[in-house]
Amino acid sequence: MILRQLVEDYPRILRYRSDEAEEDTVTDRPIMYQEQPVRWKLALDLEGHLEGVIPLSGGGKKDRGKQMLVPNAVRTSGIRPLLLADDQAYVLGVSAGDGRAPKKHEAFRNLVAQCAECTRVPEVEAVRRFLERWHDPEQRPAIEQMLLEAGMPLNAEPDAGKSDGRITFEVNGTNVVDLPEVRNFWACYCRSAQGKQKKVEADLDGRQQAEQIEDERLRCLVCGEEKPVLESMPVMIKRVPGGQTSGTALVSANDDAFESYGLKRAKTSPICADCGERFGNALNTLLTSQQTSMRVGNELVYVFWAADQSVTGFVRALREPDPEEVRLLLQSYREGKPRVVKGAFYALALSGNGGRAVVRDWISTTIHNAEASLVQWFRWQEVPGADGEQKGPLPLWRLAAALYRDEKDVKKEVVIALTQTALKGTPLPTDLLAKAVLRCRAENKVTHARAALMTLILRSRGEMQLEEDRSMTTTMNNASIALSGDEQAKLCGRLLAILEKLQQDQA
């Protein structure tokens, strides 16, 4: 359900980066391309001669280069080149402290040669010729001199103050990675058993087809179609609290205890390449922006999205609510004039466990219901301050931090409970009330945030219980109207007998 919704809303989620982006621009995003910092661009002519080196960064230690859409893939400990845009060890085969640089460069050359043979594009052929000249003892010194004069740190130590960075190519003013034939080749290369293809051939239309080896086809759990499935996710989820800085995988298995039916690694939950890339990019987009994500403490991050609407207002109301906006929102509901907004609303909570991302909470509701719950959320926490004046609404993180000595100690269970109440109207658990009382005793004072939280807990539970009592009373009254006096007595007797049996079983 979660992954399917992310894939379905993928175009809308990518447009959160820029509200002015056109839908066609988003949906035509190249397969297995991601925005990555590129530090250097080598300018070539059609014969593969190096005409110049274009630095794409300001030279600062933290400046990794210009963000560009380039081929990308998940790399672990193995050697896996990225087409026409990779680091110095792969592109040039020189990198201090990397003993595998020659093997990496050989894999990069083979990939470029395969792409040139398949696409027959002059620009790719120019890159292949440049790599041949790089290995020519007579031509290499002149090329090295040009690279050094431009500031490229050939064989520089990793801590020398400059990172070698990612390198790409430009032929006659054209970025080679932007060519349609190159994008099609890379998409096919990644789809065919994650690059383990035997042969890639081009048809008359310039499209690529792969003759795959051991390409197992299973039913994708996301799209429901029978396709080749992945052994590992093509996109790592980054910026997840508790996860690795290189990224976490939402689907993975690395032990016999997690594998079944002969399926290993991510094939235990079959997902095709297209769906894996889409939900991975969608989550990374949501996690990147503060307008679509919310972090509380060090254990949890929430992401929010809606199919047809912006979620900025909801995230702002939870993170730092504006008193005037909240006042107008509450007033509209008091006057019976709430805005009518249709559409689905979703929230997903993630935490990390090493190399894995863990789903902690999943909210699926409508924008209208989420807004109504938000109104109730602010109404429940209204409490006068110590001076008797009404205070403004509190952000969710302050309510959660009121239970702890330090904001960094906030537990994910508390954040989940508060978010569920804010967006779904669920009552808060009573153990939070006990924690608040203990915190007041420990500090020997009652802060405004703690008073608001205790009021919120009591009101949420009190009003929910009142609604249940009203519903039960209405049901019993309706049943009493339909039953005669004798039938009512029989029904009560049967209910008492059932209650007695339950008590005996429990004892």
Short mmCIF file of C-alpha atoms in Angstrom, two decimals:
data_model
loop_
_atom_site.label_atom_id
_atom_site.label_comp_id
_atom_site.label_asym_id
_atom_site.label_seq_id
_atom_site.Cartn_x
_atom_site.Cartn_y
_atom_site.Cartn_z
CA MET A 1 0.00 0.00 0.00
CA ILE A 2 2.73 2.47 0.99
CA LEU A 3 5.02 1.75 -1.95
CA ARG A 4 2.13 1.65 -4.41
CA GLN A 5 0.96 5.07 -3.26
CA LEU A 6 4.45 6.52 -3.56
CA VAL A 7 4.76 5.19 -7.11
CA GLU A 8 1.32 6.49 -8.11
CA ASP A 9 2.03 9.96 -6.71
CA TYR A 10 5.62 10.02 -8.02
CA PRO A 11 5.09 12.88 -10.56
CA ARG A 12 3.35 15.07 -7.99
CA ILE A 13 6.00 14.40 -5.35
CA LEU A 14 8.84 15.37 -7.68
CA ARG A 15 7.04 18.61 -8.48
CA TYR A 16 7.27 19.56 -4.79
CA ARG A 17 10.85 20.63 -5.61
CA SER A 18 9.48 23.40 -7.80
CA ASP A 19 5.82 24.36 -8.06
CA GLU A 20 6.58 25.85 -11.48
CA ALA A 21 7.86 22.59 -12.92
CA GLU A 22 5.76 21.23 -15.72
CA GLU A 23 4.34 17.74 -15.44
CA ASP A 24 5.96 16.55 -18.67
CA THR A 25 9.37 17.62 -17.37
CA VAL A 26 8.88 15.54 -14.24
CA THR A 27 7.48 12.41 -15.84
CA ASP A 28 10.20 12.40 -18.52
CA ARG A 29 12.96 12.25 -15.94
CA PRO A 30 15.64 9.80 -17.15
CA ILE A 31 15.56 6.32 -15.67
CA MET A 32 18.33 5.68 -13.12
CA TYR A 33 19.48 9.31 -13.25
CA GLN A 34 19.84 11.39 -10.11
CA GLU A 35 21.04 14.87 -9.25
CA GLN A 36 24.63 14.53 -8.11
CA PRO A 37 27.45 17.06 -7.62
CA VAL A 38 29.84 17.11 -10.60
CA ARG A 39 33.20 18.78 -9.99
CA TRP A 40 34.85 18.57 -13.40
CA LYS A 41 33.80 18.54 -17.03
CA LEU A 42 36.23 17.46 -19.77
CA ALA A 43 35.59 19.29 -23.05
CA LEU A 44 36.38 17.16 -26.13
CA ASP A 45 36.08 17.45 -29.87
CA LEU A 46 34.58 14.73 -32.06
CA GLU A 47 38.03 13.15 -32.49
CA GLY A 48 38.43 12.73 -28.73
CA HIS A 49 41.07 15.46 -28.27
CA LEU A 50 40.95 17.27 -24.92
CA GLU A 51 40.19 20.92 -25.61
CA GLY A 52 39.80 22.09 -22.06
CA VAL A 53 38.92 21.28 -18.45
CA ILE A 54 35.90 23.08 -16.98
CA PRO A 55 35.80 23.27 -13.15
CA LEU A 56 32.22 23.24 -11.88
CA SER A 57 32.93 24.15 -8.25
CA GLY A 58 34.23 27.21 -6.50
CA GLY A 59 37.22 25.32 -5.13
CA GLY A 60 36.09 25.27 -1.51
CA LYS A 61 36.63 22.20 0.62
CA LYS A 62 32.90 21.60 1.03
CA ASP A 63 32.02 22.59 -2.54
CA ARG A 64 31.59 19.29 -4.33
CA GLY A 65 30.51 20.81 -7.62
CA LYS A 66 27.43 21.63 -9.67
CA GLN A 67 24.27 19.57 -9.26
CA MET A 68 23.54 17.72 -12.50
CA LEU A 69 21.31 14.85 -13.62
CA VAL A 70 23.79 12.04 -14.26
CA PRO A 71 23.67 8.21 -14.33
CA ASN A 72 23.54 6.78 -10.84
CA ALA A 73 23.36 3.38 -9.16
CA VAL A 74 23.82 1.86 -5.72
CA ARG A 75 27.41 0.77 -5.15
CA THR A 76 28.61 -1.31 -2.23
CA SER A 77 32.02 -2.95 -2.00
CA GLY A 78 32.10 -4.23 -5.57
CA ILE A 79 33.30 -2.49 -8.71
CA ARG A 80 30.44 -0.92 -10.64
CA PRO A 81 31.11 1.96 -13.07
CA LEU A 82 28.65 4.77 -13.75
CA LEU A 83 28.22 5.69 -17.39
CA LEU A 84 30.15 8.79 -18.53
CA ALA A 85 30.03 10.47 -15.10
CA ASP A 86 32.07 8.96 -12.29
CA ASP A 87 34.88 9.74 -9.87
CA GLN A 88 38.54 10.02 -10.75
CA ALA A 89 39.39 6.41 -9.95
CA TYR A 90 36.88 5.15 -12.53
CA VAL A 91 37.31 7.81 -15.24
CA LEU A 92 41.11 8.16 -15.15
CA GLY A 93 42.25 5.18 -13.10
CA VAL A 94 44.35 7.33 -10.76
CA SER A 95 43.52 7.90 -7.12
CA ALA A 96 45.93 7.86 -4.19
CA GLY A 97 45.21 5.16 -1.66
CA ASP A 98 42.86 3.22 -3.98
CA GLY A 99 44.60 0.04 -5.05
CA ARG A 100 41.61 -0.98 -7.18
CA ALA A 101 41.72 2.18 -9.34
CA PRO A 102 43.16 0.37 -12.42
CA LYS A 103 40.40 -2.27 -12.28
CA LYS A 104 37.74 0.41 -11.80
CA HIS A 105 39.07 2.29 -14.81
CA GLU A 106 39.06 -0.85 -16.93
CA ALA A 107 35.39 -1.46 -16.05
CA PHE A 108 34.60 2.18 -16.91
CA ARG A 109 36.33 1.88 -20.31
CA ASN A 110 34.46 -1.33 -21.10
CA LEU A 111 31.13 0.31 -20.27
CA VAL A 112 31.89 3.33 -22.50
CA ALA A 113 32.99 1.04 -25.33
CA GLN A 114 29.81 -1.00 -24.98
CA CYS A 115 27.69 2.16 -25.06
CA ALA A 116 29.55 3.46 -28.13
CA GLU A 117 29.11 0.16 -29.98
CA CYS A 118 25.41 -0.01 -29.11
CA THR A 119 24.33 3.59 -29.68
CA ARG A 120 26.80 4.54 -32.47
CA VAL A 121 26.62 8.13 -31.26
CA PRO A 122 29.61 10.29 -32.33
CA GLU A 123 29.82 11.98 -28.93
CA VAL A 124 30.17 8.65 -27.09
CA GLU A 125 32.71 7.50 -29.64
CA ALA A 126 34.69 10.69 -28.92
CA VAL A 127 34.84 9.77 -25.22
CA ARG A 128 36.03 6.26 -26.12
CA ARG A 129 38.81 7.74 -28.26
CA PHE A 130 39.83 10.08 -25.43
CA LEU A 131 40.22 7.11 -23.10
CA GLU A 132 42.42 5.43 -25.71
CA ARG A 133 44.60 8.53 -25.93
CA TRP A 134 44.81 8.60 -22.14
CA HIS A 135 46.51 5.19 -22.35
CA ASP A 136 48.85 6.26 -25.15
CA PRO A 137 52.31 6.92 -23.59
CA GLU A 138 53.01 9.63 -26.16
CA GLN A 139 49.75 11.59 -25.65
CA ARG A 140 49.13 11.09 -21.93
CA PRO A 141 51.75 13.60 -20.62
CA ALA A 142 50.12 16.47 -22.53
CA ILE A 143 46.68 15.50 -21.21
CA GLU A 144 47.98 15.25 -17.65
CA GLN A 145 49.53 18.70 -17.98
CA MET A 146 46.16 20.19 -19.01
CA LEU A 147 44.40 18.49 -16.11
CA LEU A 148 46.95 19.70 -13.56
CA GLU A 149 46.91 23.26 -14.89
CA ALA A 150 43.13 23.29 -14.43
CA GLY A 151 43.58 22.29 -10.79
CA MET A 152 42.52 18.65 -10.97
CA PRO A 153 44.32 16.85 -8.10
CA LEU A 154 45.72 13.79 -9.86
CA ASN A 155 46.85 11.24 -7.26
CA ALA A 156 46.10 13.72 -4.46
CA GLU A 157 45.62 12.31 -0.99
CA PRO A 158 41.97 12.24 0.20
CA ASP A 159 42.79 14.69 3.02
CA ALA A 160 44.77 17.10 0.85
CA GLY A 161 41.99 19.69 1.05
CA LYS A 162 40.40 18.94 -2.31
CA SER A 163 38.21 16.03 -3.32
CA ASP A 164 38.80 14.57 -6.77
CA GLY A 165 35.02 14.67 -7.28
CA ARG A 166 32.87 13.41 -10.12
CA ILE A 167 33.98 13.89 -13.74
CA THR A 168 31.77 14.02 -16.84
CA PHE A 169 32.26 14.83 -20.54
CA GLU A 170 31.22 17.50 -23.01
CA VAL A 171 31.66 17.09 -26.78
CA ASN A 172 31.28 20.16 -28.98
CA GLY A 173 29.30 21.90 -26.23
CA THR A 174 26.92 18.97 -25.65
CA ASN A 175 26.73 17.10 -22.33
CA VAL A 176 27.08 13.49 -23.39
CA VAL A 177 24.99 12.20 -20.47
CA ASP A 178 22.02 14.25 -21.75
CA LEU A 179 21.81 12.49 -25.13
CA PRO A 180 18.60 10.39 -25.52
CA GLU A 181 20.56 7.39 -26.82
CA VAL A 182 22.82 7.45 -23.78
CA ARG A 183 19.85 7.66 -21.41
CA ASN A 184 18.12 4.74 -23.15
CA PHE A 185 21.27 2.64 -23.00
CA TRP A 186 21.75 3.29 -19.28
CA ALA A 187 18.11 2.49 -18.52
CA CYS A 188 18.39 -0.81 -20.37
CA TYR A 189 21.74 -1.60 -18.77
CA CYS A 190 20.34 -1.13 -15.25
CA ARG A 191 17.09 -2.97 -15.95
CA SER A 192 18.73 -6.11 -17.28
CA ALA A 193 19.52 -7.96 -14.08
CA GLN A 194 21.05 -4.80 -12.60
CA GLY A 195 23.79 -4.57 -15.19
CA LYS A 196 24.52 -8.31 -15.50
CA GLN A 197 23.48 -8.44 -19.14
CA LYS A 198 25.20 -10.61 -21.70
CA LYS A 199 24.70 -8.36 -24.70
CA VAL A 200 23.04 -5.06 -25.55
CA GLU A 201 21.89 -4.43 -29.08
CA ALA A 202 20.32 -1.43 -30.77
CA ASP A 203 17.31 -1.78 -33.05
CA LEU A 204 16.54 0.41 -36.05
CA ASP A 205 14.67 2.98 -33.93
CA GLY A 206 17.69 3.52 -31.66
CA ARG A 207 16.07 1.83 -28.69
CA GLN A 208 17.94 -0.80 -26.72
CA GLN A 209 16.94 -4.35 -25.97
CA ALA A 210 18.87 -6.59 -23.62
CA GLU A 211 19.48 -10.29 -23.88
CA GLN A 212 19.50 -11.11 -20.20
CA ILE A 213 21.05 -13.99 -18.35
CA GLU A 214 19.25 -15.69 -15.49
CA ASP A 215 16.65 -12.95 -15.56
CA GLU A 216 13.98 -14.25 -13.18
CA ARG A 217 10.52 -12.82 -13.71
CA LEU A 218 8.22 -12.52 -10.71
CA ARG A 219 5.07 -10.57 -9.96
CA CYS A 220 6.00 -7.12 -8.70
CA LEU A 221 4.34 -6.38 -5.36
CA VAL A 222 3.89 -2.73 -6.30
CA CYS A 223 2.59 -2.64 -9.88
CA GLY A 224 1.30 -6.24 -9.98
CA GLU A 225 2.99 -7.06 -13.32
CA GLU A 226 5.33 -9.97 -14.02
CA LYS A 227 8.73 -8.40 -14.61
CA PRO A 228 12.41 -8.97 -13.84
CA VAL A 229 12.80 -8.12 -10.15
CA LEU A 230 15.71 -6.66 -8.20
CA GLU A 231 18.18 -8.30 -5.85
CA SER A 232 18.88 -4.91 -4.25
CA MET A 233 17.10 -1.59 -4.37
CA PRO A 234 18.34 0.79 -7.12
CA VAL A 235 17.99 3.91 -4.94
CA MET A 236 19.12 4.23 -1.33
CA ILE A 237 16.98 6.27 1.07
CA LYS A 238 19.08 9.06 2.59
CA ARG A 239 18.65 11.42 5.56
CA VAL A 240 16.91 8.77 7.68
CA PRO A 241 17.72 9.18 11.42
CA GLY A 242 19.77 6.26 12.68
CA GLY A 243 20.66 5.11 9.16
CA GLN A 244 23.97 5.11 7.34
CA THR A 245 25.06 8.34 5.70
CA SER A 246 25.40 6.51 2.38
CA GLY A 247 21.70 5.61 2.55
CA THR A 248 19.35 2.91 3.75
CA ALA A 249 17.33 0.26 1.92
CA LEU A 250 13.60 -0.02 2.47
CA VAL A 251 13.61 -3.66 1.30
CA SER A 252 16.52 -6.00 2.01
CA ALA A 253 17.41 -9.42 3.43
CA ASN A 254 20.91 -10.70 4.17
CA ASP A 255 20.33 -13.77 6.33
CA ASP A 256 18.76 -17.18 5.86
CA ALA A 257 16.22 -16.33 8.57
CA PHE A 258 14.73 -13.63 6.34
CA GLU A 259 14.76 -15.64 3.11
CA SER A 260 12.15 -18.11 1.90
CA TYR A 261 11.05 -20.09 -1.16
CA GLY A 262 14.58 -19.90 -2.55
CA LEU A 263 14.35 -16.12 -2.91
CA LYS A 264 17.35 -14.18 -1.67
CA ARG A 265 18.09 -10.56 -0.77
CA ALA A 266 15.40 -8.14 -1.97
CA LYS A 267 13.72 -10.83 -4.08
CA THR A 268 11.95 -11.95 -0.91
CA SER A 269 9.71 -8.94 -1.65
CA PRO A 270 9.74 -8.87 -5.47
CA ILE A 271 9.90 -5.32 -6.85
CA CYS A 272 10.69 -4.34 -10.42
CA ALA A 273 13.34 -1.76 -11.34
CA ASP A 274 10.88 0.97 -12.37
CA CYS A 275 8.89 0.82 -9.13
CA GLY A 276 12.04 0.56 -7.00
CA GLU A 277 13.51 3.67 -8.56
CA ARG A 278 10.26 5.63 -8.37
CA PHE A 279 9.47 5.12 -4.70
CA GLY A 280 13.15 5.61 -3.80
CA ASN A 281 13.35 8.95 -5.61
CA ALA A 282 9.97 9.98 -4.20
CA LEU A 283 11.09 9.36 -0.60
CA ASN A 284 14.40 11.16 -1.14
CA THR A 285 12.54 14.15 -2.56
CA LEU A 286 10.22 14.30 0.45
CA LEU A 287 13.09 13.90 2.91
CA THR A 288 15.13 16.67 1.27
CA SER A 289 12.63 19.48 1.83
CA GLN A 290 11.49 20.88 5.18
CA GLN A 291 8.15 21.67 3.53
CA THR A 292 7.39 17.94 3.23
CA SER A 293 9.28 16.43 6.19
CA MET A 294 9.43 16.86 9.96
CA ARG A 295 12.08 15.60 12.38
CA VAL A 296 11.52 15.42 16.14
CA GLY A 297 14.36 14.14 18.28
CA ASN A 298 17.06 11.86 16.89
CA GLU A 299 15.02 8.76 16.14
CA LEU A 300 12.25 9.60 13.69
CA VAL A 301 11.37 11.58 10.58
CA TYR A 302 7.92 12.07 9.07
CA VAL A 303 7.26 12.76 5.39
CA PHE A 304 3.96 14.15 4.11
CA TRP A 305 2.36 14.35 0.68
CA ALA A 306 -1.02 14.68 -0.97
CA ALA A 307 -2.15 13.55 -4.41
CA ASP A 308 -3.38 16.93 -5.67
CA GLN A 309 -2.58 19.52 -2.99
CA SER A 310 0.36 21.07 -1.19
CA VAL A 311 1.09 19.85 2.33
CA THR A 312 3.15 22.88 3.39
CA GLY A 313 0.37 24.21 5.62
CA PHE A 314 0.08 20.95 7.55
CA VAL A 315 3.84 20.65 8.09
CA ARG A 316 4.09 24.27 9.20
CA ALA A 317 1.16 23.82 11.60
CA LEU A 318 2.94 20.89 13.26
CA ARG A 319 6.46 22.34 13.25
CA GLU A 320 5.89 26.04 13.99
CA PRO A 321 2.19 27.02 13.93
CA ASP A 322 1.40 30.66 13.16
CA PRO A 323 -0.98 32.04 15.82
CA GLU A 324 -2.96 34.13 13.34
CA GLU A 325 -3.39 31.24 10.89
CA VAL A 326 -4.53 28.97 13.72
CA ARG A 327 -7.00 31.62 14.96
CA LEU A 328 -8.57 31.96 11.50
CA LEU A 329 -8.72 28.18 11.11
CA LEU A 330 -10.49 27.70 14.45
CA GLN A 331 -12.85 30.60 13.71
CA SER A 332 -13.89 29.09 10.38
CA TYR A 333 -14.90 25.85 12.09
CA ARG A 334 -16.69 27.64 14.96
CA GLU A 335 -18.75 29.58 12.41
CA GLY A 336 -19.52 26.43 10.45
CA LYS A 337 -17.60 27.62 7.40
CA PRO A 338 -14.70 25.21 6.99
CA ARG A 339 -13.03 25.12 3.61
CA VAL A 340 -13.99 22.14 1.48
CA VAL A 341 -10.87 20.50 0.07
CA LYS A 342 -10.98 17.11 -1.58
CA GLY A 343 -8.09 14.73 -2.01
CA ALA A 344 -6.09 12.12 -0.16
CA PHE A 345 -3.47 12.91 2.45
CA TYR A 346 -0.58 10.65 3.46
CA ALA A 347 2.11 10.63 6.14
CA LEU A 348 4.93 8.13 6.61
CA ALA A 349 7.34 7.81 9.55
CA LEU A 350 10.81 6.31 9.06
CA SER A 351 13.74 5.49 11.28
CA GLY A 352 17.04 3.83 10.47
CA ASN A 353 18.71 0.68 11.70
CA GLY A 354 22.14 0.64 10.13
CA GLY A 355 21.67 -0.03 6.43
CA ARG A 356 17.90 -0.50 6.66
CA ALA A 357 15.00 1.92 6.81
CA VAL A 358 12.16 0.94 9.16
CA VAL A 359 8.56 2.07 8.68
CA ARG A 360 7.26 3.21 12.07
CA ASP A 361 3.92 4.76 11.16
CA TRP A 362 1.65 5.10 8.15
CA ILE A 363 -1.30 7.54 7.96
CA SER A 364 -3.78 7.44 5.09
CA THR A 365 -6.67 9.90 5.34
CA THR A 366 -8.22 12.82 3.46
CA ILE A 367 -7.16 16.47 3.49
CA HIS A 368 -10.56 17.43 4.91
CA ASN A 369 -10.34 14.93 7.80
CA ALA A 370 -6.70 15.84 8.51
CA GLU A 371 -7.62 19.52 8.73
CA ALA A 372 -10.59 18.78 11.01
CA SER A 373 -8.29 16.76 13.28
CA LEU A 374 -5.81 19.61 13.27
CA VAL A 375 -8.53 22.02 14.43
CA GLN A 376 -9.36 19.62 17.26
CA TRP A 377 -5.65 19.32 18.07
CA PHE A 378 -5.27 23.07 18.61
CA ARG A 379 -8.55 23.31 20.51
CA TRP A 380 -7.59 20.52 22.89
CA GLN A 381 -4.27 22.13 23.86
CA GLU A 382 -5.75 25.57 24.67
CA VAL A 383 -4.85 26.44 28.26
CA PRO A 384 -4.27 29.79 30.02
CA GLY A 385 -0.74 30.68 31.07
CA ALA A 386 0.46 31.43 34.60
CA ASP A 387 -0.66 35.04 34.15
CA GLY A 388 -4.19 33.95 33.20
CA GLU A 389 -3.86 34.98 29.55
CA GLN A 390 -4.44 32.54 26.70
CA LYS A 391 -1.20 31.41 25.11
CA GLY A 392 -0.61 30.66 21.43
CA PRO A 393 -0.53 27.17 19.88
CA LEU A 394 2.50 25.01 20.55
CA PRO A 395 4.52 23.06 17.95
CA LEU A 396 4.54 19.30 18.19
CA TRP A 397 8.23 19.13 19.11
CA ARG A 398 7.74 21.31 22.18
CA LEU A 399 4.91 19.13 23.44
CA ALA A 400 7.04 16.02 22.96
CA ALA A 401 10.12 17.62 24.57
CA ALA A 402 8.03 18.59 27.63
CA LEU A 403 8.27 14.97 28.80
CA TYR A 404 12.08 14.93 28.85
CA ARG A 405 14.97 16.78 30.37
CA ASP A 406 16.60 17.22 26.95
CA GLU A 407 14.91 17.52 23.57
CA LYS A 408 17.39 15.00 22.13
CA ASP A 409 15.95 12.30 24.42
CA VAL A 410 12.49 12.36 22.77
CA LYS A 411 11.37 8.82 21.92
CA LYS A 412 9.77 7.93 18.61
CA GLU A 413 6.72 6.38 20.30
CA VAL A 414 5.80 9.79 21.77
CA VAL A 415 6.16 11.53 18.40
CA ILE A 416 4.03 8.88 16.68
CA ALA A 417 1.27 9.19 19.29
CA LEU A 418 1.18 12.99 19.02
CA THR A 419 1.18 12.93 15.21
CA GLN A 420 -1.65 10.40 15.15
CA THR A 421 -3.69 12.67 17.39
CA ALA A 422 -2.92 15.78 15.32
CA LEU A 423 -3.82 14.23 11.96
CA LYS A 424 -6.34 11.51 12.85
CA GLY A 425 -7.85 12.67 16.15
CA THR A 426 -6.93 9.52 18.06
CA PRO A 427 -6.80 9.82 21.89
CA LEU A 428 -3.39 10.02 23.50
CA PRO A 429 -2.30 7.13 25.78
CA THR A 430 -2.56 7.65 29.53
CA ASP A 431 1.08 6.71 30.11
CA LEU A 432 2.04 10.08 28.63
CA LEU A 433 0.05 11.73 31.43
CA ALA A 434 2.02 9.75 34.01
CA LYS A 435 5.30 10.79 32.38
CA ALA A 436 4.24 14.44 32.41
CA VAL A 437 3.38 14.28 36.13
CA LEU A 438 6.72 12.63 36.93
CA ARG A 439 8.56 15.30 34.93
CA CYS A 440 6.74 18.02 36.89
CA ARG A 441 7.77 16.40 40.17
CA ALA A 442 11.38 16.02 39.01
CA GLU A 443 11.66 19.70 38.05
CA ASN A 444 9.34 20.89 40.83
CA LYS A 445 7.39 23.07 38.38
CA VAL A 446 4.69 22.94 35.74
CA THR A 447 5.72 24.56 32.46
CA HIS A 448 3.20 25.89 29.98
CA ALA A 449 4.12 23.21 27.44
CA ARG A 450 3.62 20.46 30.02
CA ALA A 451 0.30 21.92 31.14
CA ALA A 452 -0.85 22.11 27.52
CA LEU A 453 0.21 18.49 26.95
CA MET A 454 -1.66 17.22 30.03
CA THR A 455 -4.73 19.19 28.98
CA LEU A 456 -4.43 17.72 25.50
CA ILE A 457 -4.25 14.19 26.88
CA LEU A 458 -7.27 14.59 29.18
CA ARG A 459 -9.42 16.32 26.58
CA SER A 460 -8.59 13.84 23.85
CA ARG A 461 -9.51 10.89 26.04
CA GLY A 462 -12.51 12.62 27.63
CA GLU A 463 -14.13 13.71 24.37
CA MET A 464 -13.50 10.35 22.71
CA GLN A 465 -15.10 8.57 25.68
CA LEU A 466 -18.04 10.98 25.52
CA GLU A 467 -18.53 10.20 21.85
CA GLU A 468 -18.47 6.46 22.59
CA ASP A 469 -21.03 6.88 25.39
CA ARG A 470 -23.30 8.90 23.13
CA SER A 471 -23.03 6.31 20.38
CA MET A 472 -23.79 3.46 22.81
CA THR A 473 -26.75 5.33 24.31
CA THR A 474 -28.19 6.02 20.87
CA THR A 475 -27.81 2.37 19.90
CA MET A 476 -29.48 1.13 23.11
CA ASN A 477 -32.34 3.61 22.76
CA ASN A 478 -32.97 2.51 19.20
CA ALA A 479 -32.94 -1.13 20.28
CA SER A 480 -35.35 -0.39 23.16
CA ILE A 481 -37.86 1.16 20.79
CA ALA A 482 -37.92 -1.96 18.62
CA LEU A 483 -38.18 -4.47 21.50
CA SER A 484 -41.06 -5.15 23.86
CA GLY A 485 -40.64 -5.33 27.62
CA ASP A 486 -40.30 -9.17 27.71
CA GLU A 487 -37.80 -9.15 24.86
CA GLN A 488 -35.72 -6.51 26.60
CA ALA A 489 -35.58 -8.61 29.76
CA LYS A 490 -34.49 -11.71 27.80
CA LEU A 491 -31.79 -9.71 26.01
CA CYS A 492 -30.42 -8.33 29.28
CA GLY A 493 -30.38 -11.82 30.79
CA ARG A 494 -28.41 -13.19 27.86
CA LEU A 495 -25.91 -10.34 28.09
CA LEU A 496 -25.41 -10.99 31.81
CA ALA A 497 -24.84 -14.70 31.10
CA ILE A 498 -22.21 -13.87 28.47
CA LEU A 499 -20.49 -11.49 30.87
CA GLU A 500 -20.41 -14.17 33.57
CA LYS A 501 -18.90 -16.68 31.13
CA LEU A 502 -16.21 -14.17 30.11
CA GLN A 503 -15.33 -13.55 33.74
CA GLN A 504 -15.02 -17.29 34.41
CA ASP A 505 -12.78 -17.77 31.37
CA GLN A 506 -10.61 -14.86 32.41
CA ALA A 507 -10.26 -16.22 35.98
#
